[in-house]
mmCIF file of C-alpha atoms in Angstrom:
data_model
loop_
_atom_site.group_PDB
_atom_site.id
_atom_site.type_symbol
_atom_site.label_atom_id
_atom_site.label_comp_id
_atom_site.label_asym_id
_atom_site.label_seq_id
_atom_site.Cartn_x
_atom_site.Cartn_y
_atom_site.Cartn_z
ATOM 1 C CA MET A 1 -25.989 -22.839 -24.287
ATOM 2 C CA ALA A 2 -23.088 -22.335 -21.868
ATOM 3 C CA PHE A 3 -24.000 -21.000 -18.420
ATOM 4 C CA ASP A 4 -22.826 -17.374 -18.098
ATOM 5 C CA TYR A 5 -22.390 -16.158 -14.524
ATOM 6 C CA LYS A 6 -22.471 -12.500 -15.601
ATOM 7 C CA LYS A 7 -25.950 -12.941 -17.104
ATOM 8 C CA GLU A 8 -27.360 -15.318 -14.500
ATOM 9 C CA TYR A 9 -26.133 -13.282 -11.516
ATOM 10 C CA LYS A 10 -26.496 -9.720 -12.723
ATOM 11 C CA GLU A 11 -26.749 -8.448 -9.150
ATOM 12 C CA PHE A 12 -23.069 -9.380 -8.660
ATOM 13 C CA TYR A 13 -21.604 -8.654 -12.097
ATOM 14 C CA LEU A 14 -23.763 -6.009 -13.758
ATOM 15 C CA PRO A 15 -24.719 -3.379 -11.179
ATOM 16 C CA LYS A 16 -25.892 0.075 -12.181
ATOM 17 C CA ALA A 17 -23.489 2.994 -12.578
ATOM 18 C CA LYS A 18 -24.692 4.339 -9.239
ATOM 19 C CA PRO A 19 -23.979 2.882 -5.800
ATOM 20 C CA GLY A 20 -26.129 0.161 -4.279
ATOM 21 C CA LEU A 21 -26.015 -2.436 -1.503
ATOM 22 C CA VAL A 22 -25.496 -6.137 -2.160
ATOM 23 C CA THR A 23 -24.984 -9.217 -0.005
ATOM 24 C CA VAL A 24 -22.475 -11.523 -1.660
ATOM 25 C CA PRO A 25 -22.583 -15.214 -0.670
ATOM 26 C CA LYS A 26 -19.637 -17.519 -0.079
ATOM 27 C CA MET A 27 -17.862 -18.418 -3.342
ATOM 28 C CA ASN A 28 -14.852 -20.498 -4.358
ATOM 29 C CA PHE A 29 -12.078 -19.041 -6.501
ATOM 30 C CA LEU A 30 -8.830 -19.801 -8.217
ATOM 31 C CA ALA A 31 -6.393 -17.373 -6.592
ATOM 32 C CA VAL A 32 -2.830 -16.086 -6.910
ATOM 33 C CA ARG A 33 -1.330 -13.708 -4.336
ATOM 34 C CA GLY A 34 1.271 -11.054 -4.989
ATOM 35 C CA SER A 35 2.424 -7.480 -4.515
ATOM 36 C CA GLY A 36 3.616 -4.494 -6.509
ATOM 37 C CA ASP A 37 2.448 -2.269 -9.370
ATOM 38 C CA PRO A 38 0.050 -4.262 -11.597
ATOM 39 C CA ASN A 39 1.190 -2.229 -14.628
ATOM 40 C CA ALA A 40 4.855 -3.161 -14.287
ATOM 41 C CA GLU A 41 6.212 -4.887 -17.388
ATOM 42 C CA GLY A 42 7.224 -8.437 -16.613
ATOM 43 C CA GLY A 43 5.691 -8.079 -13.141
ATOM 44 C CA THR A 44 4.126 -10.798 -11.042
ATOM 45 C CA TYR A 45 0.600 -9.430 -11.579
ATOM 46 C CA LYS A 46 0.571 -10.192 -15.294
ATOM 47 C CA GLU A 47 2.139 -13.577 -14.587
ATOM 48 C CA SER A 48 -0.666 -14.315 -12.118
ATOM 49 C CA ILE A 49 -3.327 -13.735 -14.775
ATOM 50 C CA GLY A 50 -1.709 -16.288 -17.075
ATOM 51 C CA LEU A 51 -1.584 -18.835 -14.260
ATOM 52 C CA LEU A 52 -5.251 -18.307 -13.369
ATOM 53 C CA TYR A 53 -6.497 -18.693 -16.917
ATOM 54 C CA GLY A 54 -4.290 -21.755 -17.428
ATOM 55 C CA ILE A 55 -6.140 -23.584 -14.637
ATOM 56 C CA ALA A 56 -9.550 -22.061 -15.459
ATOM 57 C CA PHE A 57 -9.479 -23.381 -19.011
ATOM 58 C CA THR A 58 -8.078 -26.753 -17.958
ATOM 59 C CA ILE A 59 -11.231 -27.170 -15.844
ATOM 60 C CA LYS A 60 -13.556 -25.826 -18.522
ATOM 61 C CA MET A 61 -12.137 -28.061 -21.242
ATOM 62 C CA SER A 62 -12.072 -31.182 -19.054
ATOM 63 C CA LYS A 63 -15.309 -32.181 -20.801
ATOM 64 C CA LYS A 64 -13.225 -33.146 -23.831
ATOM 65 C CA GLY A 65 -10.816 -35.421 -21.948
ATOM 66 C CA ASP A 66 -10.867 -38.672 -20.037
ATOM 67 C CA HIS A 67 -11.296 -37.000 -16.660
ATOM 68 C CA GLN A 68 -14.995 -36.274 -16.146
ATOM 69 C CA ILE A 69 -15.881 -33.988 -13.242
ATOM 70 C CA GLU A 70 -19.043 -34.986 -11.397
ATOM 71 C CA GLY A 71 -21.774 -32.377 -11.811
ATOM 72 C CA TYR A 72 -19.953 -30.623 -14.662
ATOM 73 C CA PHE A 73 -21.973 -28.265 -16.878
ATOM 74 C CA ASP A 74 -20.712 -26.133 -19.741
ATOM 75 C CA TYR A 75 -20.051 -22.546 -18.715
ATOM 76 C CA VAL A 76 -18.370 -19.312 -19.708
ATOM 77 C CA VAL A 77 -15.227 -18.741 -17.649
ATOM 78 C CA PRO A 78 -16.151 -15.916 -15.222
ATOM 79 C CA PRO A 79 -14.310 -12.586 -15.405
ATOM 80 C CA LEU A 80 -11.017 -11.797 -13.739
ATOM 81 C CA GLU A 81 -11.362 -10.186 -10.307
ATOM 82 C CA GLY A 82 -8.989 -8.712 -7.768
ATOM 83 C CA PHE A 83 -8.834 -8.039 -4.041
ATOM 84 C CA TRP A 84 -6.542 -5.103 -3.282
ATOM 85 C CA TRP A 85 -5.023 -3.485 -0.191
ATOM 86 C CA GLN A 86 -1.978 -1.543 1.009
ATOM 87 C CA ASP A 87 -0.403 -2.192 4.389
ATOM 88 C CA GLY A 88 -0.899 0.714 6.764
ATOM 89 C CA THR A 89 -3.449 2.416 4.495
ATOM 90 C CA THR A 90 -7.202 2.613 4.976
ATOM 91 C CA GLY A 91 -8.740 2.176 1.548
ATOM 92 C CA ILE A 92 -6.579 2.576 -1.565
ATOM 93 C CA ASP A 93 -3.899 5.156 -2.406
ATOM 94 C CA TYR A 94 -3.824 5.162 -6.216
ATOM 95 C CA THR A 95 -0.714 7.344 -6.284
ATOM 96 C CA HIS A 96 1.429 4.548 -4.803
ATOM 97 C CA LYS A 97 0.660 1.464 -6.867
ATOM 98 C CA GLU A 98 4.040 0.017 -5.984
ATOM 99 C CA ASN A 99 2.636 -0.619 -2.482
ATOM 100 C CA PHE A 100 -0.262 -2.761 -3.661
ATOM 101 C CA GLN A 101 -0.892 -6.162 -2.130
ATOM 102 C CA TRP A 102 -3.342 -8.198 -4.162
ATOM 103 C CA ILE A 103 -5.103 -11.491 -4.697
ATOM 104 C CA SER A 104 -6.063 -12.103 -8.332
ATOM 105 C CA VAL A 105 -9.019 -14.483 -8.626
ATOM 106 C CA ILE A 106 -11.397 -16.197 -11.036
ATOM 107 C CA ARG A 107 -14.636 -17.658 -9.708
ATOM 108 C CA LEU A 108 -15.014 -21.436 -9.761
ATOM 109 C CA PRO A 109 -18.273 -23.271 -10.499
ATOM 110 C CA ASP A 110 -19.652 -25.027 -7.417
ATOM 111 C CA PHE A 111 -18.939 -28.450 -8.919
ATOM 112 C CA VAL A 112 -15.174 -27.837 -8.600
ATOM 113 C CA SER A 113 -14.000 -29.344 -5.302
ATOM 114 C CA GLU A 114 -10.517 -28.982 -3.849
ATOM 115 C CA LYS A 115 -9.819 -32.493 -5.157
ATOM 116 C CA GLU A 116 -10.797 -31.473 -8.710
ATOM 117 C CA PHE A 117 -8.752 -28.295 -8.361
ATOM 118 C CA ALA A 118 -5.695 -30.392 -7.451
ATOM 119 C CA TRP A 119 -6.303 -32.560 -10.523
ATOM 120 C CA ALA A 120 -6.510 -29.436 -12.736
ATOM 121 C CA VAL A 121 -3.186 -28.079 -11.424
ATOM 122 C CA GLU A 122 -1.472 -31.413 -12.055
ATOM 123 C CA GLU A 123 -3.037 -31.685 -15.529
ATOM 124 C CA ALA A 124 -2.082 -28.127 -16.501
ATOM 125 C CA GLU A 125 1.500 -28.591 -15.341
ATOM 126 C CA LYS A 126 1.774 -31.785 -17.352
ATOM 127 C CA LYS A 127 0.335 -30.320 -20.559
ATOM 128 C CA LYS A 128 1.725 -26.787 -20.414
ATOM 129 C CA LYS A 129 5.104 -27.571 -18.822
ATOM 130 C CA THR A 130 4.538 -24.658 -16.442
ATOM 131 C CA ASP A 131 4.709 -24.370 -12.659
ATOM 132 C CA PHE A 132 1.194 -23.644 -11.364
ATOM 133 C CA SER A 133 2.029 -24.070 -7.680
ATOM 134 C CA LYS A 134 1.217 -20.395 -6.951
ATOM 135 C CA VAL A 135 -2.457 -21.023 -7.749
ATOM 136 C CA GLU A 136 -4.611 -21.839 -4.724
ATOM 137 C CA PHE A 137 -8.204 -22.803 -4.000
ATOM 138 C CA LEU A 138 -9.736 -19.871 -2.087
ATOM 139 C CA THR A 139 -13.105 -19.720 -0.357
ATOM 140 C CA TYR A 140 -14.284 -16.166 0.339
ATOM 141 C CA ASP A 141 -17.460 -15.044 2.113
ATOM 142 C CA GLU A 142 -17.751 -11.379 1.170
ATOM 143 C CA GLY A 143 -21.014 -10.496 2.882
ATOM 144 C CA LEU A 144 -22.632 -7.042 2.871
ATOM 145 C CA CYS A 145 -21.048 -4.532 0.484
ATOM 146 C CA VAL A 146 -21.663 -1.327 -1.413
ATOM 147 C CA GLN A 147 -20.864 -1.600 -5.120
ATOM 148 C CA CYS A 148 -21.028 0.398 -8.321
ATOM 149 C CA MET A 149 -20.223 0.007 -12.001
ATOM 150 C CA HIS A 150 -17.224 2.194 -12.774
ATOM 151 C CA ILE A 151 -17.018 3.238 -16.417
ATOM 152 C CA GLY A 152 -13.676 4.690 -17.463
ATOM 153 C CA PRO A 153 -9.958 4.339 -16.719
ATOM 154 C CA TYR A 154 -8.835 2.641 -13.518
ATOM 155 C CA ASP A 155 -7.106 5.845 -12.411
ATOM 156 C CA GLU A 156 -10.499 7.562 -12.253
ATOM 157 C CA GLU A 157 -11.911 5.062 -9.771
ATOM 158 C CA PRO A 158 -11.470 7.415 -6.764
ATOM 159 C CA ALA A 159 -14.493 9.457 -7.920
ATOM 160 C CA THR A 160 -16.628 6.292 -8.034
ATOM 161 C CA VAL A 161 -15.325 5.210 -4.628
ATOM 162 C CA GLU A 162 -16.163 8.639 -3.184
ATOM 163 C CA ALA A 163 -19.750 8.336 -4.478
ATOM 164 C CA MET A 164 -19.993 4.849 -2.968
ATOM 165 C CA HIS A 165 -18.862 6.112 0.409
ATOM 166 C CA ARG A 166 -21.302 9.022 0.379
ATOM 167 C CA PHE A 167 -24.130 6.579 -0.402
ATOM 168 C CA MET A 168 -22.936 4.194 2.299
ATOM 169 C CA GLU A 169 -22.968 6.908 4.952
ATOM 170 C CA GLU A 170 -26.391 8.196 3.837
ATOM 171 C CA GLN A 171 -27.758 4.681 4.318
ATOM 172 C CA GLY A 172 -26.314 4.357 7.817
ATOM 173 C CA TYR A 173 -23.340 2.116 7.031
ATOM 174 C CA VAL A 174 -19.616 2.446 7.621
ATOM 175 C CA LEU A 175 -16.667 1.140 5.645
ATOM 176 C CA ASP A 176 -15.465 -2.253 6.890
ATOM 177 C CA ILE A 177 -12.189 -2.849 5.052
ATOM 178 C CA THR A 178 -10.053 -5.115 7.269
ATOM 179 C CA ASP A 179 -7.278 -7.683 6.855
ATOM 180 C CA GLN A 180 -10.058 -10.110 5.859
ATOM 181 C CA ARG A 181 -12.336 -7.822 3.824
ATOM 182 C CA PHE A 182 -10.894 -6.000 0.831
ATOM 183 C CA HIS A 183 -11.333 -3.407 -1.899
ATOM 184 C CA HIS A 184 -12.710 -5.605 -4.699
ATOM 185 C CA GLU A 185 -12.720 -5.093 -8.465
ATOM 186 C CA ILE A 186 -14.315 -7.216 -11.198
ATOM 187 C CA TYR A 187 -12.970 -6.601 -14.698
ATOM 188 C CA LEU A 188 -15.663 -6.833 -17.362
ATOM 189 C CA SER A 189 -13.627 -5.292 -20.207
ATOM 190 C CA ASP A 190 -10.535 -6.499 -22.034
ATOM 191 C CA VAL A 191 -8.201 -3.495 -21.794
ATOM 192 C CA ARG A 192 -6.373 -4.737 -24.894
ATOM 193 C CA LYS A 193 -9.518 -4.264 -26.977
ATOM 194 C CA VAL A 194 -11.572 -1.555 -25.249
ATOM 195 C CA ALA A 195 -10.724 2.149 -25.031
ATOM 196 C CA PRO A 196 -9.981 3.252 -21.432
ATOM 197 C CA GLU A 197 -13.004 5.576 -21.309
ATOM 198 C CA ARG A 198 -15.303 2.630 -22.089
ATOM 199 C CA CYS A 199 -13.834 0.101 -19.665
ATOM 200 C CA ARG A 200 -16.351 -1.368 -17.210
ATOM 201 C CA THR A 201 -15.218 -2.388 -13.743
ATOM 202 C CA VAL A 202 -17.373 -3.424 -10.800
ATOM 203 C CA VAL A 203 -15.985 -1.729 -7.667
ATOM 204 C CA ARG A 204 -17.084 -3.192 -4.335
ATOM 205 C CA HIS A 205 -16.340 -2.254 -0.718
ATOM 206 C CA PRO A 206 -17.370 -4.176 2.422
ATOM 207 C CA VAL A 207 -19.608 -2.318 4.857
ATOM 208 C CA ARG A 208 -21.339 -2.823 8.198
ATOM 209 C CA LYS A 209 -24.088 -1.030 10.064
ATOM 210 C CA GLY A 210 -22.848 2.167 11.673
#
């Protein structure tokens, strides 16, 4: 049976629908950086998702080709995630999505080195006749955070964030969003198939002791 990160690491992918603390270890990701409204038709955000999945599935399906990755095990491609910020704004202003800066990411299994990542980019470009140069290998050490499962439309996230911040302050922590630590979302639902009110999104904010 394929290894499923969501099931094996429930503390990171399946938190409760109430705030809690979590320490997230260093992980490697496929990443594409960009800016602007993620809902814009023909925008760079939607392009970035296609690029990420192109490389993610090239790595996953390498088991069927001549290139065998050392330490490979069969796995379910982890969910799409995003780090979000807006220059000059503390936290997120959902009323000005055009000001978003973002890094779209998909987690990589530990057996994928930078060398194997480079092979996957070259292989995908050759097979798909697409430029994947925007995709990078990103290592991110997230550390201590408060997180919560948000159920509902993305535009209703502020209520979940407010609950997270109340919990954080009650526990003696302060928000620690910086130019290195970001508002983080993990998308567990396919918005093309799931009604907005049923969408599940992990929302995570970095914190430190007050």
